[in-house]
Coordinates of C-alpha atoms in Angstrom, one line a residue:
M43 CA 3.3 94.5 -102.6
T44 CA 5.7 95.7 -99.9
P45 CA 9.1 94.0 -100.4
P46 CA 10.0 91.4 -97.7
T47 CA 12.4 92.4 -94.9
T48 CA 14.7 90.4 -92.7
A49 CA 12.7 89.7 -89.5
L50 CA 15.7 90.4 -87.3
P51 CA 18.6 91.9 -89.2
P52 CA 22.2 91.0 -88.2
Q53 CA 23.0 94.7 -87.8
G54 CA 20.7 97.5 -86.8
R55 CA 19.3 99.8 -89.5
P56 CA 19.3 103.6 -89.5
R57 CA 16.2 105.2 -88.0
E58 CA 15.2 107.0 -91.1
E59 CA 15.5 103.9 -93.2
V60 CA 13.4 101.9 -90.7
L61 CA 10.7 104.6 -90.7
A62 CA 10.6 104.7 -94.5
A63 CA 10.2 100.9 -94.5
L64 CA 7.5 101.2 -91.9
R65 CA 5.6 103.7 -94.1
A66 CA 6.0 101.4 -97.0
Q67 CA 4.3 98.6 -95.1
A68 CA 1.0 100.5 -95.4
E69 CA 0.9 100.4 -99.2
D70 CA -1.7 97.7 -99.3
D71 CA -3.8 99.0 -96.4
P72 CA -7.3 100.4 -97.1
D73 CA -7.7 104.1 -97.8
Y74 CA -9.4 105.2 -94.7
R75 CA -8.2 108.7 -95.0
S76 CA -10.4 109.3 -98.0
G77 CA -13.5 107.7 -96.3
R78 CA -13.3 104.5 -98.5
L79 CA -13.3 102.2 -95.5
W80 CA -16.6 101.5 -93.6
S81 CA -15.3 99.8 -90.5
L82 CA -12.3 99.4 -88.2
V83 CA -11.0 103.0 -88.3
Y84 CA -12.3 106.3 -86.8
W85 CA -10.2 109.0 -88.4
L86 CA -10.5 112.7 -88.1
G87 CA -7.4 113.9 -90.0
E88 CA -3.6 114.2 -89.8
E89 CA -3.8 117.0 -87.2
H90 CA -5.8 114.9 -84.8
D91 CA -3.5 111.9 -85.5
D92 CA -0.5 114.2 -84.5
F93 CA -2.3 115.3 -81.4
L94 CA -3.0 111.7 -80.4
G95 CA 0.6 110.7 -81.1
E96 CA 1.9 113.5 -78.9
A97 CA -0.3 112.5 -76.0
Y98 CA 0.5 108.8 -76.4
Q99 CA 4.2 109.4 -76.7
A100 CA 4.3 111.5 -73.5
F101 CA 3.3 108.3 -71.5
S102 CA 4.4 105.5 -73.9
S103 CA 6.7 104.1 -71.2
A104 CA 4.3 104.5 -68.3
N105 CA 2.6 101.3 -67.0
G106 CA -0.8 101.2 -65.4
L107 CA -0.1 97.9 -63.7
N108 CA 0.4 99.5 -60.3
P109 CA -1.9 102.4 -59.7
T110 CA 0.2 103.5 -56.6
A111 CA 3.2 103.9 -58.8
F112 CA 2.0 105.9 -61.8
K113 CA -0.5 108.1 -60.0
S114 CA -0.9 110.2 -63.2
L115 CA -2.4 107.2 -65.0
K116 CA -4.8 106.5 -62.2
R117 CA -5.9 110.1 -62.1
M118 CA -6.6 109.9 -65.9
E119 CA -8.5 106.7 -65.5
S120 CA -10.6 108.1 -62.7
E121 CA -11.5 111.2 -64.8
I122 CA -12.3 109.1 -67.9
I123 CA -14.6 106.9 -65.8
A124 CA -16.2 110.0 -64.3
A125 CA -16.9 111.4 -67.8
V126 CA -18.5 108.1 -68.9
A127 CA -20.6 108.0 -65.7
Q128 CA -21.8 111.5 -66.5
L129 CA -22.6 110.7 -70.1
H130 CA -24.5 107.5 -69.2
H131 CA -26.5 109.0 -66.3
G132 CA -24.7 106.9 -63.7
P133 CA -25.6 107.2 -60.0
P134 CA -22.9 108.6 -57.6
E135 CA -21.7 105.0 -56.9
T136 CA -20.8 104.4 -60.6
C137 CA -17.3 102.9 -60.9
G138 CA -15.2 101.1 -63.5
V139 CA -11.9 100.8 -65.3
V140 CA -10.2 101.6 -68.6
T141 CA -9.6 98.5 -70.7
S142 CA -7.6 97.8 -73.9
G143 CA -10.7 97.6 -76.1
G144 CA -14.3 96.4 -76.4
T145 CA -13.4 92.8 -76.3
E146 CA -11.7 93.1 -73.0
S147 CA -14.7 95.0 -71.6
C148 CA -17.0 92.3 -72.8
L149 CA -14.8 89.5 -71.4
L150 CA -14.7 91.3 -68.0
A151 CA -18.5 91.5 -67.8
V152 CA -18.9 87.8 -68.3
K153 CA -16.1 87.0 -65.8
T154 CA -17.6 89.3 -63.3
Y155 CA -21.2 88.0 -63.5
R156 CA -20.0 84.4 -63.6
D157 CA -18.0 84.8 -60.4
M158 CA -20.7 86.8 -58.7
A159 CA -23.3 84.1 -59.4
R160 CA -21.0 81.5 -58.1
A161 CA -20.3 83.5 -54.9
R162 CA -23.8 84.6 -54.2
R163 CA -25.9 81.8 -55.5
G164 CA -23.6 78.8 -55.9
V165 CA -24.1 78.6 -59.7
R166 CA -21.7 76.0 -61.1
R167 CA -23.0 75.7 -64.6
P168 CA -23.4 79.3 -65.7
E169 CA -25.5 80.5 -68.6
M170 CA -26.1 83.9 -70.2
V171 CA -28.7 85.1 -72.6
L172 CA -27.5 86.9 -75.8
P173 CA -29.6 88.2 -78.6
V174 CA -28.6 86.7 -81.9
T175 CA -27.2 90.0 -82.9
A176 CA -24.8 90.2 -80.0
H177 CA -21.2 91.0 -80.9
V178 CA -18.9 88.0 -81.4
A179 CA -16.8 89.2 -78.5
W180 CA -19.6 87.8 -76.2
F181 CA -19.3 84.4 -77.8
K182 CA -15.5 84.5 -77.3
A183 CA -16.1 85.4 -73.6
A184 CA -18.5 82.4 -73.3
E185 CA -15.9 80.1 -74.7
Y186 CA -13.1 81.5 -72.6
F187 CA -15.0 81.5 -69.3
G188 CA -17.1 78.4 -69.7
V189 CA -20.5 80.1 -69.8
R190 CA -23.2 78.5 -71.9
V191 CA -24.9 80.8 -74.4
R192 CA -28.7 80.8 -74.7
L193 CA -29.6 82.7 -77.8
L194 CA -32.6 85.1 -77.9
P195 CA -34.1 84.9 -81.4
L196 CA -35.1 87.9 -83.5
D197 CA -38.5 89.0 -84.5
A198 CA -39.6 90.1 -88.0
Q199 CA -38.0 93.5 -87.5
L200 CA -34.6 91.9 -86.6
R201 CA -35.0 92.9 -83.0
P202 CA -34.8 90.6 -79.9
D203 CA -38.1 88.7 -79.6
L204 CA -38.8 89.5 -76.0
A205 CA -41.8 87.1 -75.9
R206 CA -39.1 84.3 -75.9
L207 CA -37.0 85.8 -73.2
P208 CA -38.8 84.5 -70.1
G209 CA -38.3 80.9 -71.3
L210 CA -34.5 81.5 -71.5
L211 CA -34.0 82.8 -68.0
N212 CA -33.5 80.3 -65.2
R213 CA -31.6 79.8 -61.9
R214 CA -28.3 79.3 -63.9
T215 CA -28.6 82.6 -65.7
V216 CA -25.7 84.9 -64.7
M217 CA -26.4 87.8 -67.0
L218 CA -28.5 89.2 -69.8
L219 CA -27.1 91.3 -72.7
G220 CA -28.6 94.2 -74.6
S221 CA -26.8 96.3 -77.2
A222 CA -26.9 100.0 -77.9
P223 CA -26.7 99.6 -80.8
E224 CA -26.1 96.1 -82.1
Y225 CA -23.4 95.9 -84.7
P226 CA -25.0 94.1 -87.7
H227 CA -28.0 96.3 -88.2
G228 CA -27.5 99.3 -86.0
S229 CA -30.7 98.9 -83.9
I230 CA -30.8 99.7 -80.2
D231 CA -32.2 96.7 -78.4
P232 CA -35.3 97.3 -76.2
I233 CA -33.3 98.0 -73.1
E234 CA -36.2 99.4 -71.0
T235 CA -38.3 96.2 -71.3
M236 CA -35.2 94.0 -71.0
G237 CA -34.2 95.9 -67.8
A238 CA -37.6 95.4 -66.3
M239 CA -37.6 91.7 -67.1
A240 CA -34.1 91.3 -65.8
Q241 CA -34.8 93.2 -62.6
A242 CA -37.9 91.1 -61.9
R243 CA -35.8 87.9 -62.2
G244 CA -32.8 89.3 -60.3
V245 CA -30.6 88.9 -63.4
P246 CA -27.8 91.5 -64.1
L247 CA -28.3 93.3 -67.4
H248 CA -25.2 94.5 -69.2
V249 CA -25.5 97.0 -72.1
D250 CA -22.9 96.7 -74.8
A251 CA -22.4 100.3 -75.9
C252 CA -18.9 99.8 -77.3
V253 CA -20.1 101.4 -80.5
G254 CA -22.7 103.8 -79.2
G255 CA -21.4 104.9 -75.8
F256 CA -19.6 108.0 -77.2
I257 CA -22.1 109.0 -79.8
L258 CA -25.6 108.2 -78.7
P259 CA -25.5 110.7 -75.7
F260 CA -24.5 113.5 -78.1
M261 CA -27.0 112.5 -80.7
A262 CA -29.7 112.8 -78.0
M263 CA -28.3 116.2 -76.9
N264 CA -28.7 117.3 -80.5
G265 CA -32.4 116.4 -80.5
R266 CA -32.3 112.9 -81.9
D267 CA -35.0 110.6 -80.5
I268 CA -32.9 107.9 -78.7
P269 CA -34.7 105.4 -76.4
P270 CA -33.3 105.1 -72.9
W271 CA -30.5 102.5 -72.8
D272 CA -28.1 103.6 -70.1
Y273 CA -28.2 103.8 -66.2
R274 CA -31.5 105.6 -66.4
V275 CA -33.0 102.1 -66.9
P276 CA -33.2 100.6 -63.4
G277 CA -32.3 97.1 -64.5
V278 CA -29.0 98.1 -66.2
T279 CA -26.1 97.0 -64.0
S280 CA -23.1 97.7 -66.2
I281 CA -22.1 99.3 -69.6
S282 CA -19.1 98.9 -71.9
A283 CA -18.2 101.8 -74.1
D284 CA -15.1 102.3 -76.4
V285 CA -13.3 105.6 -76.3
H286 CA -11.3 104.6 -79.4
K287 CA -14.5 104.4 -81.5
Y288 CA -16.7 107.5 -81.5
G289 CA -14.6 109.0 -78.7
Y290 CA -11.9 109.2 -81.4
A291 CA -9.1 108.3 -79.1
A292 CA -6.1 106.2 -80.1
K293 CA -6.6 102.5 -80.4
G294 CA -6.4 100.6 -77.1
A295 CA -9.0 102.4 -75.0
S296 CA -12.4 101.2 -73.8
T297 CA -14.3 101.3 -70.5
I298 CA -16.5 99.1 -68.4
T299 CA -18.5 100.7 -65.7
Y300 CA -20.8 99.2 -63.0
R301 CA -23.6 100.6 -61.0
S302 CA -21.8 99.9 -57.7
L303 CA -18.5 98.8 -56.2
E304 CA -20.1 95.6 -55.0
L305 CA -20.4 94.5 -58.6
L306 CA -16.9 95.7 -59.7
K307 CA -15.3 93.7 -56.9
H308 CA -16.1 90.5 -58.6
Q309 CA -14.1 91.6 -61.7
M310 CA -10.9 92.1 -59.7
F311 CA -8.1 89.6 -59.2
V312 CA -6.1 89.5 -55.9
H313 CA -3.4 87.0 -55.0
T314 CA -1.8 87.2 -51.6
D315 CA 0.8 84.3 -51.5
W316 CA 3.0 85.1 -54.5
P317 CA 6.8 85.4 -53.6
G318 CA 6.8 88.7 -55.5
G319 CA 4.4 90.2 -53.0
V320 CA 0.7 90.8 -52.8
F321 CA -0.7 91.3 -56.3
A322 CA -4.0 92.9 -57.3
S323 CA -5.3 93.6 -60.8
P324 CA -8.6 95.3 -61.8
A325 CA -8.8 94.0 -65.3
L326 CA -7.4 91.3 -67.6
L327 CA -4.1 92.9 -68.6
G328 CA -1.2 93.1 -66.3
T329 CA 0.9 95.8 -68.0
R330 CA -1.6 98.5 -69.0
P331 CA -0.2 100.9 -71.7
G332 CA 0.0 104.4 -70.3
G333 CA 0.0 105.9 -73.8
A334 CA -3.6 104.7 -74.4
Y335 CA -4.7 106.2 -71.1
A336 CA -3.1 109.5 -72.0
A337 CA -4.5 109.7 -75.5
A338 CA -8.0 108.8 -74.3
W339 CA -7.9 111.4 -71.6
A340 CA -6.4 114.1 -73.9
T341 CA -9.1 113.4 -76.5
L342 CA -12.0 113.8 -74.1
Q343 CA -10.5 117.0 -72.8
H344 CA -9.9 118.4 -76.3
F345 CA -13.4 117.8 -77.7
G346 CA -15.5 118.3 -74.6
I347 CA -19.3 118.2 -74.9
A348 CA -19.5 120.8 -77.6
G349 CA -16.9 119.1 -79.8
Y350 CA -18.5 115.7 -79.5
R351 CA -21.9 117.2 -80.3
E352 CA -20.5 118.7 -83.5
L353 CA -18.9 115.4 -84.5
A354 CA -22.2 113.6 -83.8
E355 CA -24.1 116.1 -85.9
R356 CA -21.8 115.5 -88.9
T357 CA -22.1 111.7 -88.4
T358 CA -25.8 111.8 -88.1
E359 CA -26.3 113.8 -91.3
A360 CA -24.0 111.4 -93.1
F361 CA -25.8 108.4 -91.7
D362 CA -29.3 109.7 -92.6
A363 CA -28.1 110.5 -96.2
L364 CA -26.7 107.0 -96.6
R365 CA -29.8 105.2 -95.1
D366 CA -32.2 107.2 -97.2
G367 CA -30.1 106.8 -100.3
V368 CA -29.9 103.0 -99.9
A369 CA -33.7 102.9 -99.2
A370 CA -34.3 104.8 -102.5
I371 CA -32.7 102.1 -104.6
P372 CA -35.6 99.8 -105.6
E373 CA -33.5 96.6 -105.5
L374 CA -32.2 97.2 -102.0
A375 CA -33.7 97.4 -98.5
V376 CA -32.2 98.6 -95.2
L377 CA -32.1 95.9 -92.5
G378 CA -34.0 96.3 -89.3
Q379 CA -34.5 99.7 -87.7
P380 CA -31.1 101.4 -87.4
S381 CA -30.8 104.3 -85.1
G382 CA -27.3 105.2 -86.2
P383 CA -24.4 105.4 -86.7
L384 CA -24.3 102.0 -88.5
L385 CA -26.5 100.0 -90.8
G386 CA -26.9 97.0 -93.0
Y387 CA -28.7 96.5 -96.2
R388 CA -29.8 93.6 -98.4
S389 CA -31.1 92.8 -101.8
R390 CA -34.8 92.6 -102.3
D391 CA -34.5 91.6 -105.9
P392 CA -33.6 87.9 -106.6
A393 CA -31.7 89.1 -109.7
V394 CA -29.3 91.1 -107.6
D395 CA -26.8 89.1 -105.5
I396 CA -25.8 91.4 -102.6
F397 CA -22.3 89.9 -102.3
A398 CA -21.7 90.6 -106.0
V399 CA -22.7 94.2 -105.3
G400 CA -20.1 94.2 -102.6
D401 CA -17.5 93.0 -105.1
Q402 CA -18.4 95.8 -107.5
L403 CA -18.0 98.3 -104.7
D404 CA -14.6 96.9 -103.8
A405 CA -13.6 97.2 -107.4
K406 CA -14.4 100.8 -107.3
G407 CA -12.1 101.3 -104.3
W408 CA -14.6 101.0 -101.4
K409 CA -14.0 98.5 -98.6
V410 CA -17.3 97.1 -97.4
N411 CA -18.1 94.4 -94.9
R412 CA -20.5 91.5 -95.5
L413 CA -23.3 90.3 -93.4
Q414 CA -25.1 86.9 -93.2
R415 CA -28.4 85.6 -91.9
P416 CA -29.7 87.6 -93.8
D417 CA -27.1 88.3 -96.4
G418 CA -26.2 92.0 -96.6
L419 CA -23.6 94.7 -96.8
H420 CA -22.6 96.9 -93.8
A421 CA -21.5 100.4 -93.2
M422 CA -20.2 102.1 -90.0
V423 CA -20.5 105.8 -90.6
T424 CA -18.2 108.4 -89.1
A425 CA -17.9 112.2 -89.4
N426 CA -15.1 111.5 -92.0
H427 CA -17.7 109.9 -94.3
A428 CA -19.8 113.0 -94.8
P429 CA -18.0 114.2 -97.9
V430 CA -18.2 110.8 -99.7
I431 CA -21.8 109.7 -99.2
A432 CA -22.9 111.0 -102.6
D433 CA -20.0 109.2 -104.3
Y434 CA -20.7 106.0 -102.5
L435 CA -24.4 106.1 -103.4
R436 CA -23.6 106.8 -107.0
D437 CA -21.2 103.8 -107.1
L438 CA -23.8 101.6 -105.3
R439 CA -26.4 102.4 -107.9
E440 CA -24.0 101.5 -110.6
A441 CA -23.0 98.3 -108.8
V442 CA -26.6 97.2 -108.5
A443 CA -27.2 97.9 -112.2
A444 CA -24.1 95.9 -113.2
V445 CA -25.0 92.9 -111.1
K446 CA -28.6 92.9 -112.3
A447 CA -27.4 93.0 -115.9
N448 CA -24.9 90.2 -115.4
P449 CA -26.0 87.4 -113.1
Q450 CA -22.7 85.6 -113.6
L451 CA -21.1 88.1 -111.3
A452 CA -22.6 86.2 -108.4
R453 CA -20.5 83.2 -109.3
Q454 CA -17.2 85.0 -109.3
G455 CA -14.7 86.5 -106.9
S456 CA -15.6 86.8 -103.2
A457 CA -19.3 86.8 -104.0
A458 CA -19.0 83.1 -104.7
T459 CA -16.9 82.5 -101.6
Y460 CA -19.1 84.5 -99.2
G461 CA -22.2 83.0 -100.8
M462 CA -21.0 79.5 -100.2
M463 CA -19.7 80.0 -96.7
S464 CA -22.9 81.9 -95.7
H465 CA -25.3 79.2 -96.8
V466 CA -23.6 75.9 -96.2
P467 CA -25.9 74.3 -93.6
L468 CA -23.1 72.3 -92.0
R469 CA -21.7 75.1 -89.9
G470 CA -19.1 72.9 -88.2
M471 CA -17.5 72.3 -91.6
V472 CA -17.4 76.0 -92.2
R473 CA -15.8 76.6 -88.9
S474 CA -13.1 74.0 -89.6
R475 CA -12.3 75.5 -93.0
V476 CA -12.1 79.0 -91.6
L477 CA -10.0 77.9 -88.7
D478 CA -7.5 76.3 -91.1
L479 CA -7.3 79.3 -93.3
F480 CA -7.0 81.8 -90.4
A481 CA -4.5 79.8 -88.4
G482 CA -2.2 79.6 -91.4
M483 CA -1.8 83.4 -91.3
Y484 CA -0.1 83.1 -88.0
R485 CA 2.8 80.9 -88.9
A486 CA 6.1 82.7 -88.7
G487 CA 6.2 84.5 -92.0
G488 CA 2.6 83.5 -92.7
A489 CA 0.9 84.9 -95.9
D490 CA -2.1 87.2 -96.0
L491 CA -5.6 85.7 -96.2
D492 CA -7.0 86.2 -99.7
L493 CA -10.8 85.5 -99.8
D494 CA -10.8 86.2 -103.6
S495 CA -8.4 83.3 -104.2
P496 CA -9.0 80.6 -101.6
P497 CA -6.3 78.0 -101.5
P498 CA -7.0 74.6 -103.0
P499 CA -8.4 71.9 -100.7
A500 CA -5.7 70.4 -98.4
G501 CA -7.5 67.1 -97.9
P502 CA -10.7 65.1 -98.2
F503 CA -12.5 67.1 -95.5
D504 CA -11.8 70.4 -97.2
A505 CA -12.9 69.0 -100.5
L506 CA -16.1 67.8 -98.9
L507 CA -16.8 71.3 -97.5
E508 CA -16.3 73.0 -100.8
R509 CA -18.4 70.4 -102.7
A510 CA -21.2 70.8 -100.1
A511 CA -21.0 74.6 -100.4
Q512 CA -21.1 74.5 -104.2
W513 CA -24.1 72.1 -104.2
Y514 CA -25.9 74.4 -101.8
V515 CA -25.2 77.5 -103.9
R516 CA -26.3 75.7 -107.2
R517 CA -29.5 74.7 -105.5
R518 CA -30.1 78.3 -104.3
Q519 CA -29.4 79.7 -107.8
R520 CA -31.8 77.2 -109.4
A521 CA -34.5 78.3 -106.9
Q522 CA -33.8 82.0 -107.7
G523 CA -34.1 81.2 -111.4
R524 CA -37.5 79.6 -110.9
N525 CA -38.6 82.6 -108.8
G526 CA -37.4 85.1 -111.3

């Protein structure tokens, strides 16, 4: 573990000492450079990191708060939005802004359509329709902006059940969401059909392409069969796309674009009576970090279409190899119909607990995410994963064999914790427990969250949760034993 430091030392420390201590802080971080991490990071090598750092540093003090002050940042933003409009087949009126990340882009779409429905139709109790697989950022936006979520269930292929959609749309609906692709299973929602249904009802359709916005266009250019999901679909009114994912920019760069300025205006904030002067802001942030703009712009200019096509080709080859390799393991099954570049997979063998398989992979040095409903493991594939796919599949086969040979592994480590939390039917209890654990990390000097060693119950309510979870898991295990 990294040794503790004084939060604010009485005297300043030499720069080299501070930088050495900073590097030491990363000792416990996942090894993304070797392709051992399957989420969170999109890494292309030290040389690209240095390039991003130079671009970021050149504008690290610049502030995009006032577009009339730092005209350089506004020019970069305009060119980034123009590039996105081109990639997503936007009409000449396409417009938008650079944001701090996918979550801000999602929040802005909900705010925009809520306000537009209030201004145009007098909607006071707004609702939006989200597929079950919508990213959690949309649920955060619903909570922040007071928009009720109506969930669109999935069909047997884990895709939105569009037969249920008409019954969810009503006069209070301010927007409909589709994803390209959705995060848990990597499937592209049926945007064409959703667009036609939304257009017929006069409902805006936003496409969450935070993951896919900077790779799906290049996969299509390379000959991959990708269904229409962007502004070619008439009902699509806005799209979010992260430059810091498959655009390989530095963290802190996403975009939200709209089909027209009349839509974008509802996103903007203007205040005319502040003693500091008239204030206008196009997005959620006030101060907008210039370094993120510069690194995003520089990355797009550096790769261009040819560079992104090459990265997409490497990613697609790695994705296909992983998907086919998982499907070839008899005890496992790929979830849904992933188009790339991410997928989930589950156990099809009652003797193989998928969370225990995840523990075995973690023990071998991989960092894999867990899914629930249905239980599964997840992988977001980048160009950096191409050299390690064979190693991952070998370790996955070994992990499956180990779990199948030793069912007790399902009752140990994080497999037990995830299994309990995933299947406890009283979800409010789960939320309360997670909230307590998570909030504790944010005390001054708060400790890391360790799912492998959950803290003991703090009170009767926590004890009740854990007893309920344990009861549910025992019941499930008994049922599996009977089925086996």
